[in-house]
């Protein structure tokens, strides 16, 4: 869960690297570092820069034995090519300060990294770039080298000494061991030795101006421009400089110079790859006037849902052609197995209620981390649906591979084009949410719900469970959802006011039944991940089996009730908690005014068909979480201990 960026070209690299890393901080932000190639006498010519605090050293002709000092007579002013490395613990701004926004590390070719610790605590020594003892190689890495201990033990016996506790450093030493003048050969040898996942950016000190990159099961892209060429973990990192990108295929190696990009397979044969244009606005990848990405992304939901829904509906019919499945194949689906992590799992919970009602197809829902190891028993015509914003979540990807290995057809509902899940699934249904930066997902979640509705309607039609009239009614309502979300957003002040009163809660509970239970799960997750308030969601009928013992005076219980047949039941559950001292917030649709007889405070959402209610109730719950966290003065977009894209197990 780290971010990588690299640049080689005609401009100074360090400021570009820092810019890129800033856009990747959502992938990890406990430390950061850059490595910039120095061409020796032919290079920048030895601007004298004193050692700074933190960790700054020149790998190359004379790397110091310990971190923290920049040695005399190396790097700047040296006649040998070398690599200058600067690393800092903490947020990127520390590295910015240490390097005077990159100005004090001249050079036109470099790599950078923002880290999310997995092996070894967040510290300067464990932060990337890592480098080999003989000062020839610097490496940035995203992923996990599973057999690093074995490699480390072997290399230690051979006389290599390790500075850090990371898995990555073993790659730096291995590269060094295998490097005999041909970087592609050395990288390919390393690929045969390491197990696990990796996206690597590599500099060889004797090849200033060249960046090497390789990936296996961790994302990495290449970008090209007139000013130079880039690598990055994700598009926003380089969007300011180029829109011309290639999603590096799994197990391919790339060589970049200022003017050229070459791709190689693991057998070191050169291969051709195609580039595509990214048509997101630069704006779209930035905050655009909002205080936080999360709020911006909440506000982008009407557009994101519209973009996801409208291209798939024509004249009242759902068009699922992009799945590459005929109507007959869809009709044959006898069961759906949904798999995902986090919020995407809650989308699957919603899908269970929605798809079962609309298409009468049984739906099983599993957490990807459970599914991948439980040796599932599934019917022959089961369609496995993997839902993922990033398309890179390690457990979801592993679940996909497990399902494929067992011979099932896999459909990916994915937001990131060209991501691993999108590539490996048999069919892909993209959600068009655009880049989502805030760790807590909002707009991607809403588009995943929309995708599930489209799938349910398409399946229902293919199976003859719903007729044309019902399809038309449902698609018309789907197209109205964005406008209804907009109406909820217009009332955000009421939610903000309410949230401020509960910013200092210790526990907050959410209850619901049926579809509203699925929404409660998401509301509770949203709240706990960004406000650090303990929260649980319960199927309201379960309260009496334990949870009700936790209700005390003044505790906030959020009751979500949009399903007519379950409304009275939920109201009874709300009475139960209120009579035990709870303060009750009701979330329901306009018209259900009897909610006010029980709830201390009520938030109404526009009326919609019951099967789509989750798309509306989630919006006030997102806003509630946002404003509670804001009220506590927390860093909403980067909650502690969490990362946006969980690419390791
Ligand atoms: C992380 C994110 C969640 C997300 C989950 C699954 O935990 O913080 O917001 O729901 O991963 O991610 P995916 O990219 O597979 O949807």
XYZ file of C-alpha atoms and ligand atoms in Angstrom:
665
model
C 0.000 0.000 0.000
C 2.502 2.534 -1.147
C 2.811 5.088 -3.928
C 5.516 5.159 -6.565
C 6.442 7.858 -9.015
C 9.367 8.307 -11.377
C 10.473 10.860 -13.958
C 13.243 11.080 -16.514
C 13.326 14.004 -18.901
C 14.372 17.538 -19.593
C 13.182 19.117 -16.355
C 14.360 18.826 -12.780
C 13.030 15.559 -11.426
C 12.691 16.160 -7.673
C 9.896 18.793 -7.819
C 7.958 16.543 -10.216
C 8.456 13.553 -7.929
C 7.217 15.505 -4.908
C 4.185 16.724 -6.844
C 3.382 13.192 -7.884
C 3.853 11.791 -4.388
C 1.436 14.349 -3.029
C -1.257 12.912 -5.286
C -0.380 9.423 -4.061
C -0.437 10.127 -0.345
C -3.800 8.375 -0.227
C -1.883 5.148 -0.787
C 0.254 5.613 2.279
C 1.741 8.509 4.161
C 3.920 7.386 7.030
C 7.189 8.293 5.302
C 8.488 9.326 1.911
C 11.682 9.475 -0.064
C 13.250 10.268 -3.405
C 16.317 9.082 -5.282
C 17.771 11.250 -8.039
C 20.465 10.167 -10.457
C 23.623 12.262 -10.478
C 25.696 12.171 -13.606
C 28.970 12.940 -11.879
C 31.246 15.409 -13.700
C 28.913 15.504 -16.669
C 25.926 16.103 -14.456
C 24.829 19.030 -12.407
C 28.382 19.851 -11.454
C 28.600 19.786 -7.752
C 26.452 22.418 -6.201
C 27.633 22.321 -2.599
C 24.748 21.357 -0.353
C 25.323 20.716 3.296
C 24.034 17.700 5.122
C 20.582 18.159 6.508
C 18.729 16.574 9.343
C 16.705 13.529 8.575
C 18.299 11.172 6.167
C 20.146 12.285 3.167
C 22.866 10.326 1.571
C 24.423 9.778 -1.749
C 24.442 6.231 -2.903
C 27.062 5.796 -5.545
C 30.765 6.281 -5.340
C 30.815 6.590 -1.582
C 27.621 5.848 0.247
C 27.961 6.330 3.990
C 27.659 3.287 6.204
C 24.908 4.779 8.295
C 21.981 6.876 7.304
C 21.727 10.502 8.241
C 24.751 12.165 6.765
C 25.658 13.190 3.290
C 29.329 12.287 2.819
C 32.084 14.541 1.662
C 33.304 14.091 -1.836
C 30.438 12.103 -3.225
C 27.351 12.855 -5.234
C 27.503 16.584 -5.765
C 30.783 17.364 -7.414
C 31.801 13.724 -7.735
C 33.147 12.594 -11.073
C 31.441 9.209 -10.727
C 27.770 8.844 -11.546
C 25.813 8.277 -8.354
C 22.382 8.396 -6.811
C 21.326 10.933 -4.208
C 18.693 9.710 -1.775
C 16.660 11.804 0.653
C 14.097 10.233 2.972
C 11.910 11.513 5.765
C 9.548 10.007 8.275
C 6.063 11.496 8.380
C 3.969 13.275 5.841
C 5.373 14.423 2.537
C 5.669 17.986 3.734
C 8.652 16.957 5.870
C 10.464 15.756 2.764
C 9.457 18.939 0.967
C 10.992 21.024 3.711
C 14.177 18.941 3.769
C 14.687 19.368 0.047
C 13.459 22.932 -0.365
C 10.546 21.583 -2.421
C 12.954 19.450 -4.403
C 15.195 22.348 -5.445
C 18.126 21.123 -3.413
C 18.259 17.758 -5.166
C 19.122 18.583 -8.752
C 19.024 16.026 -11.514
C 16.598 15.141 -14.261
C 15.981 11.472 -13.522
C 14.592 10.080 -10.291
C 12.141 7.905 -8.426
C 10.006 8.625 -5.362
C 7.921 6.748 -2.862
C 5.307 7.377 -0.229
C 5.127 4.518 2.236
C 2.537 2.621 4.185
C 4.443 0.382 6.522
C 4.048 -3.362 6.263
C 7.486 -4.811 7.064
C 9.176 -2.688 9.677
C 7.808 0.313 11.534
C 7.484 3.706 9.869
C 10.995 5.167 10.159
C 13.633 6.844 8.036
C 15.652 3.678 7.695
C 12.652 1.635 6.605
C 11.389 4.237 4.174
C 12.113 3.948 0.472
C 14.139 4.226 -1.741
C 16.210 1.269 -0.556
C 19.605 0.695 -2.008
C 22.301 -1.899 -2.376
C 25.447 -1.848 -0.323
C 27.719 -1.391 -3.266
C 25.834 1.786 -4.089
C 24.802 0.806 -7.535
C 21.045 0.369 -7.267
C 18.100 2.249 -5.692
C 14.619 0.774 -5.503
C 11.091 1.894 -4.640
C 8.492 -0.823 -4.125
C 4.771 -1.282 -3.644
C 3.576 -4.747 -2.644
C 4.982 -7.540 -0.513
C 7.901 -9.851 -1.186
C 6.665 -12.993 0.514
C 9.959 -14.894 0.540
C 12.049 -11.914 1.600
C 13.275 -13.574 4.790
C 14.665 -16.516 2.880
C 16.372 -14.161 0.389
C 17.678 -12.030 3.198
C 19.157 -15.002 5.053
C 20.845 -16.268 1.905
C 22.260 -12.869 0.954
C 23.445 -12.244 4.496
C 25.457 -15.475 4.312
C 26.925 -14.247 1.053
C 28.118 -11.080 2.780
C 25.397 -8.553 1.938
C 24.435 -6.419 4.893
C 20.956 -5.084 5.488
C 20.089 -1.716 6.978
C 16.319 -1.909 7.211
C 13.650 -4.368 8.314
C 11.847 -4.169 5.002
C 11.109 -6.834 2.432
C 12.096 -4.335 -0.262
C 15.737 -4.119 0.661
C 16.200 -7.770 -0.328
C 15.207 -6.757 -3.877
C 17.815 -3.996 -3.953
C 20.545 -6.450 -2.953
C 19.331 -9.131 -5.345
C 19.387 -6.649 -8.220
C 22.865 -5.656 -7.224
C 23.945 -9.287 -7.108
C 22.590 -10.049 -10.571
C 23.555 -6.783 -12.246
C 26.429 -7.211 -14.643
C 25.764 -4.312 -16.988
C 22.373 -5.432 -18.312
C 19.492 -4.095 -16.174
C 16.760 -6.052 -17.985
C 18.628 -9.299 -17.394
C 19.131 -8.494 -13.708
C 15.470 -7.592 -13.247
C 14.300 -10.721 -14.997
C 16.524 -12.850 -12.745
C 15.062 -11.139 -9.695
C 11.554 -11.864 -10.968
C 12.366 -15.561 -10.944
C 13.676 -15.359 -7.385
C 10.986 -13.363 -5.582
C 7.483 -14.432 -4.667
C 4.667 -12.053 -3.836
C 3.511 -8.825 -5.373
C 5.518 -5.884 -6.533
C 5.588 -2.711 -8.515
C 9.193 -1.542 -8.617
C 10.906 1.629 -9.775
C 14.659 1.142 -10.137
C 17.708 3.340 -10.750
C 21.151 1.973 -11.593
C 23.873 4.447 -10.622
C 25.916 3.784 -13.759
C 22.898 4.495 -15.978
C 21.880 8.056 -15.166
C 18.885 9.131 -17.202
C 17.322 5.659 -17.186
C 14.491 4.357 -15.033
C 13.528 0.708 -14.944
C 10.168 -0.535 -13.752
C 8.460 -3.887 -13.388
C 5.249 -5.100 -11.872
C 3.512 -8.228 -10.678
C 0.059 -7.970 -9.095
C 0.599 -4.384 -7.928
C -0.461 -1.458 -10.072
C 1.995 0.619 -12.090
C 1.544 2.861 -15.104
C 3.849 4.568 -17.566
C 3.180 8.044 -18.928
C 4.886 9.859 -21.783
C 5.190 13.516 -22.716
C 7.408 15.856 -24.727
C 9.167 16.865 -21.539
C 9.989 13.325 -20.494
C 8.582 10.005 -19.324
C 6.986 8.859 -16.084
C 6.084 5.881 -13.961
C 3.406 6.042 -11.273
C 1.200 3.863 -9.108
C -1.847 5.768 -10.252
C -2.947 8.306 -12.835
C -3.470 11.426 -10.647
C 0.270 11.437 -9.851
C 1.192 12.402 -13.403
C -2.020 13.903 -14.757
C -0.575 17.395 -14.450
C 2.115 16.441 -16.960
C 0.537 13.930 -19.299
C -2.638 12.071 -20.201
C -0.892 9.605 -22.469
C -0.511 6.476 -20.361
C -0.016 2.741 -20.533
C -1.128 0.398 -17.739
C 1.918 -1.857 -17.558
C 0.821 -5.457 -18.127
C 1.509 -7.911 -15.338
C 5.047 -9.334 -15.328
C 6.449 -6.809 -17.796
C 9.620 -4.779 -17.451
C 9.910 -1.216 -18.718
C 12.953 0.875 -19.554
C 12.423 4.642 -19.685
C 14.755 7.361 -20.871
C 13.886 11.004 -21.493
C 12.870 10.191 -25.050
C 12.022 6.493 -25.192
C 10.028 3.766 -23.493
C 10.648 0.071 -24.108
C 8.700 -2.885 -22.731
C 10.109 -6.385 -22.175
C 8.617 -9.672 -21.059
C 10.195 -11.787 -18.355
C 12.209 -13.601 -21.041
C 13.823 -10.229 -21.846
C 12.198 -10.026 -25.286
C 11.035 -6.601 -26.313
C 7.249 -6.331 -26.646
C 4.926 -3.629 -27.982
C 2.371 -1.962 -25.727
C -0.349 0.522 -26.473
C -0.936 3.830 -24.755
C -4.350 5.321 -24.150
C -5.571 8.811 -23.411
C -6.923 9.573 -19.962
C -9.871 11.861 -20.341
C -10.383 12.796 -16.704
C -9.957 16.493 -15.997
C -6.941 17.492 -13.946
C -9.590 19.199 -11.821
C -11.270 15.875 -11.227
C -8.194 14.572 -9.508
C -7.933 17.567 -7.228
C -10.083 19.065 -4.513
C -11.726 21.751 -6.602
C -12.576 24.135 -3.793
C -13.888 21.577 -1.300
C -12.299 21.315 2.119
C -11.741 17.599 1.681
C -11.763 15.051 -1.088
C -14.440 13.172 0.811
C -16.882 16.075 0.678
C -16.035 16.728 -2.951
C -16.623 13.095 -3.766
C -19.923 13.072 -1.863
C -20.965 16.001 -4.069
C -19.821 14.211 -7.193
C -22.252 11.374 -6.576
C -25.080 12.655 -8.766
C -22.695 12.903 -11.713
C -20.987 9.611 -10.962
C -24.295 7.751 -10.730
C -25.559 9.453 -13.890
C -22.357 8.563 -15.756
C -22.669 4.959 -14.647
C -26.352 4.539 -15.349
C -27.254 6.537 -18.422
C -24.955 4.908 -21.007
C -26.469 1.549 -20.052
C -30.099 2.534 -20.539
C -31.681 3.138 -23.894
C -35.375 3.574 -24.482
C -36.172 2.151 -21.086
C -34.107 -1.001 -21.558
C -30.968 -2.011 -19.728
C -28.115 -2.822 -22.056
C -25.586 -5.260 -20.603
C -23.836 -6.037 -23.894
C -20.451 -5.009 -22.502
C -20.528 -8.111 -20.259
C -20.084 -10.220 -23.374
C -22.891 -12.511 -22.180
C -25.883 -13.317 -24.351
C -29.402 -13.116 -22.949
C -29.409 -16.935 -22.899
C -26.189 -17.021 -20.913
C -27.620 -14.531 -18.445
C -30.808 -16.571 -18.168
C -28.736 -19.650 -17.365
C -27.122 -18.064 -14.297
C -28.524 -20.150 -11.463
C -26.759 -18.494 -8.553
C -24.627 -15.453 -7.886
C -21.669 -15.464 -5.559
C -20.653 -11.935 -4.624
C -17.238 -11.222 -3.179
C -15.635 -7.983 -1.985
C -14.009 -6.121 0.897
C -14.995 -3.102 2.969
C -17.696 -0.892 1.551
C -17.813 -2.924 -1.632
C -18.897 -5.825 0.569
C -21.838 -3.737 1.732
C -22.748 -3.195 -1.895
C -22.880 -6.986 -2.161
C -25.167 -7.146 0.878
C -27.477 -4.655 -0.827
C -27.259 -6.689 -4.010
C -28.429 -9.789 -2.201
C -31.745 -8.162 -1.329
C -32.078 -6.368 -4.633
C -31.079 -9.136 -7.067
C -33.010 -11.826 -5.241
C -36.180 -9.736 -5.416
C -35.749 -8.544 -8.979
C -34.343 -11.639 -10.668
C -35.218 -14.401 -8.184
C -31.632 -15.644 -8.400
C -30.134 -16.732 -5.093
C -27.213 -14.530 -4.084
C -24.476 -15.553 -1.659
C -22.224 -12.881 -0.255
C -18.723 -13.439 1.044
C -15.907 -11.300 2.291
C -13.095 -11.832 -0.203
C -10.640 -12.659 2.581
C -12.930 -15.508 3.673
C -13.951 -16.726 0.250
C -10.385 -17.191 -0.940
C -9.622 -19.750 1.746
C -12.915 -21.516 2.324
C -12.867 -23.906 -0.610
C -16.388 -22.891 -1.657
C -19.060 -25.274 -2.855
C -20.888 -23.671 -5.755
C -23.337 -24.742 -8.427
C -22.128 -25.143 -11.988
C -23.848 -22.060 -13.377
C -22.830 -19.734 -10.595
C -21.687 -16.289 -11.692
C -19.032 -14.897 -9.388
C -19.196 -11.118 -9.060
C -16.192 -9.305 -7.600
C -16.858 -5.692 -6.621
C -13.908 -3.342 -6.202
C -13.278 0.353 -6.620
C -9.527 0.065 -7.080
C -9.549 -3.271 -8.850
C -6.362 -3.997 -6.914
C -7.537 -5.113 -3.472
C -5.370 -8.124 -2.718
C -8.090 -10.282 -1.160
C -10.618 -9.487 -3.899
C -8.056 -10.274 -6.575
C -7.162 -13.545 -4.871
C -10.870 -14.434 -4.600
C -11.245 -13.749 -8.323
C -8.326 -16.034 -9.110
C -9.707 -18.729 -6.832
C -13.092 -18.575 -8.587
C -11.447 -18.745 -11.996
C -9.290 -21.635 -10.901
C -12.440 -23.478 -9.865
C -13.809 -22.848 -13.341
C -16.437 -20.169 -12.659
C -17.194 -17.190 -14.805
C -16.166 -13.979 -13.044
C -17.697 -10.576 -13.525
C -15.787 -7.614 -12.121
C -17.591 -4.438 -11.083
C -14.596 -2.141 -11.064
C -13.852 1.585 -11.114
C -10.223 1.709 -12.192
C -9.832 0.974 -15.870
C -7.078 -1.481 -16.662
C -6.691 -2.546 -13.020
C -5.848 -6.149 -12.178
C -9.427 -7.227 -11.423
C -10.628 -5.544 -14.611
C -7.989 -7.363 -16.622
C -8.445 -10.764 -15.089
C -12.228 -10.964 -14.847
C -14.066 -12.651 -17.722
C -16.395 -9.661 -17.967
C -16.041 -6.156 -16.625
C -18.739 -3.696 -15.766
C -17.058 -0.379 -15.091
C -18.413 2.102 -12.617
C -17.714 5.546 -13.944
C -16.998 7.305 -10.673
C -13.686 8.824 -11.819
C -10.692 8.923 -9.483
C -11.600 8.590 -5.839
C -8.975 9.978 -3.509
C -10.501 10.034 -0.042
C -9.780 6.799 1.795
C -13.423 6.485 2.817
C -15.292 5.616 -0.343
C -18.465 7.495 -1.221
C -18.992 8.060 -4.932
C -17.480 4.733 -5.925
C -19.871 3.059 -3.486
C -22.844 4.823 -5.048
C -21.811 3.806 -8.541
C -21.321 0.220 -7.408
C -24.905 0.230 -6.132
C -26.029 1.589 -9.500
C -24.108 -1.148 -11.308
C -25.755 -3.785 -9.157
C -29.225 -2.378 -9.951
C -28.497 -2.518 -13.674
C -27.300 -6.077 -13.348
C -30.385 -7.057 -11.336
C -32.742 -5.535 -13.880
C -30.895 -7.115 -16.813
C -30.937 -10.507 -15.098
C -34.572 -10.141 -14.108
C -35.481 -9.458 -17.716
C -33.343 -12.273 -19.110
C -34.958 -14.691 -16.693
C -38.425 -13.364 -17.394
C -38.993 -12.453 -13.762
C -39.823 -8.862 -14.595
C -41.577 -7.676 -17.722
C -40.979 -4.734 -20.002
C -43.234 -2.407 -18.049
C -41.409 -3.078 -14.800
C -38.066 -2.620 -16.564
C -39.192 0.746 -17.924
C -40.468 1.856 -14.560
C -37.220 0.855 -12.863
C -34.906 2.385 -15.447
C -36.852 5.641 -15.391
C -36.445 5.791 -11.635
C -32.759 4.911 -11.895
C -32.299 7.916 -14.154
C -33.976 10.114 -11.537
C -31.684 9.009 -8.687
C -28.939 11.605 -9.383
C -31.412 14.454 -9.029
C -32.722 12.966 -5.785
C -29.199 12.711 -4.402
C -28.764 16.386 -5.280
C -31.826 17.224 -3.206
C -30.359 15.472 -0.168
C -27.130 17.413 -0.591
C -29.088 20.676 -0.506
C -30.061 19.848 3.077
C -26.596 19.129 4.319
C -26.703 21.888 6.974
C -29.359 20.004 8.967
C -27.069 16.986 9.082
C -24.057 19.117 9.894
C -25.904 20.718 12.797
C -26.931 17.331 14.132
C -23.469 15.806 13.649
C -21.849 18.552 15.709
C -23.886 17.484 18.729
C -22.526 13.952 18.543
C -18.878 14.518 17.691
C -17.837 13.399 21.132
C -19.823 10.181 21.290
C -18.107 7.034 22.478
C -20.394 4.574 20.699
C -22.955 4.991 17.944
C -25.228 2.190 16.744
C -27.027 1.752 13.464
C -30.049 -0.463 13.003
C -32.107 -1.453 9.989
C -33.922 -4.365 8.411
C -33.590 -5.828 4.944
C -32.043 -3.338 2.524
C -31.887 -0.803 5.326
C -29.683 -3.185 7.285
C -27.205 -3.195 4.389
C -27.253 0.629 4.397
C -26.746 0.639 8.168
C -23.615 -1.463 7.748
C -22.186 1.120 5.378
C -23.248 4.066 7.566
C -21.550 2.489 10.554
C -18.341 1.684 8.663
C -18.156 5.201 7.247
C -18.527 6.690 10.702
C -15.997 4.493 12.456
C -13.323 4.705 9.780
C -13.068 8.470 9.795
C -14.312 9.535 13.253
C -12.709 6.722 15.312
C -15.970 6.406 17.229
C -16.849 2.834 18.027
C -19.829 1.874 15.942
C -21.758 -1.240 15.036
C -24.624 -1.938 12.730
C -27.251 -4.486 13.603
C -30.078 -6.146 11.830
C -32.675 -4.596 14.123
C -34.243 -7.961 14.901
C -30.940 -9.042 16.458
C -30.905 -6.278 19.057
C -32.684 -8.416 21.587
C -30.013 -11.096 21.280
C -27.312 -9.083 22.920
C -26.669 -5.607 21.619
C -29.479 -4.003 23.524
C -27.448 -4.539 26.685
C -25.039 -1.886 25.403
C -27.661 0.831 25.189
C -27.178 3.493 27.824
C -28.446 6.976 28.475
C -27.703 9.374 25.652
C -26.194 6.842 23.248
C -26.978 7.646 19.648
C -28.860 4.989 17.689
C -29.481 5.643 14.006
C -32.508 3.796 12.683
C -32.835 3.479 8.911
C -36.356 2.663 7.718
C -37.414 2.886 4.098
C -39.002 -0.508 3.463
C -42.754 -0.316 3.894
C -43.260 -3.888 5.026
C -40.596 -3.535 7.696
C -41.294 0.032 8.795
C -43.449 -0.782 11.819
C -41.007 -3.451 12.967
C -38.139 -0.986 12.873
C -40.185 1.629 14.697
C -40.745 -0.935 17.483
C -37.005 -1.534 17.689
C -36.435 2.189 17.923
C -38.947 2.408 20.773
C -37.056 -0.382 22.536
C -33.736 1.450 22.449
C -35.291 4.810 23.224
C -36.962 3.425 26.331
C -33.497 2.337 27.483
C -32.170 5.861 27.182
C -30.943 6.033 23.583
C -31.124 9.219 21.570
C -32.704 8.159 18.283
C -31.991 9.534 14.830
C -34.441 8.315 12.200
C -33.553 8.164 8.505
C -36.535 7.540 6.296
C -38.329 8.668 3.142
C -40.578 11.708 2.880
C -44.099 10.633 3.762
C -43.109 8.370 6.656
C -43.860 11.128 9.129
C -44.817 8.751 11.927
C -41.065 8.352 12.377
C -41.206 11.606 14.318
C -43.388 9.989 16.990
C -40.353 7.981 18.055
C -37.194 9.606 16.706
C -35.629 12.547 18.524
C -34.480 13.846 15.150
C -35.460 12.760 11.658
C -33.735 13.044 8.313
C -35.898 12.523 5.259
C -34.723 11.428 1.837
C -36.789 11.727 -1.339
C -39.169 8.916 -2.145
C -37.951 6.318 -4.570
C -38.709 2.703 -5.396
C -37.895 0.694 -2.299
C -35.276 -1.369 -4.121
C -33.215 1.790 -4.794
C -33.556 3.320 -1.325
C -29.983 2.445 -0.341
C -28.699 4.950 -2.886
C -30.447 7.751 -1.049
C -30.140 6.759 2.622
C -26.389 6.348 2.280
C -25.941 10.045 1.475
C -27.036 11.464 4.873
C -25.065 8.687 6.545
C -21.936 9.724 4.631
C -22.525 13.350 5.588
C -23.098 12.382 9.209
C -19.754 10.546 9.285
C -18.017 13.432 7.535
C -19.305 16.132 9.853
C -18.764 14.088 13.024
C -15.118 13.545 11.988
C -14.785 17.202 11.013
C -16.233 18.225 14.370
C -13.467 16.219 16.027
C -10.867 18.008 13.931
C -9.681 14.803 12.275
C -7.932 14.333 8.967
C -11.015 13.142 7.129
C -9.330 12.094 3.901
C -6.543 10.139 5.530
C -7.852 8.317 8.556
C -5.287 6.675 10.788
C -4.271 3.091 10.067
C -6.258 2.941 6.831
C -5.265 3.100 3.202
C -7.311 3.599 0.098
C -6.021 0.717 -1.857
C -5.217 -2.393 0.150
C -2.912 -4.208 -2.223
C -1.459 -6.540 0.386
C -3.162 -9.256 2.324
C -10.227 -0.115 1.714
C -10.939 1.207 1.534
C -12.456 0.982 1.481
C -12.793 -0.009 0.390
C -12.023 -1.317 0.562
C -12.155 -2.196 -0.661
O -10.492 -0.630 2.985
O -10.641 2.083 2.589
O -13.100 2.209 1.223
O -14.163 -0.256 0.414
O -10.632 -1.058 0.719
O -11.521 -1.559 -1.726
P -11.872 -1.756 -3.249
O -10.895 -0.897 -3.977
O -11.668 -3.218 -3.533
O -13.290 -1.354 -3.463
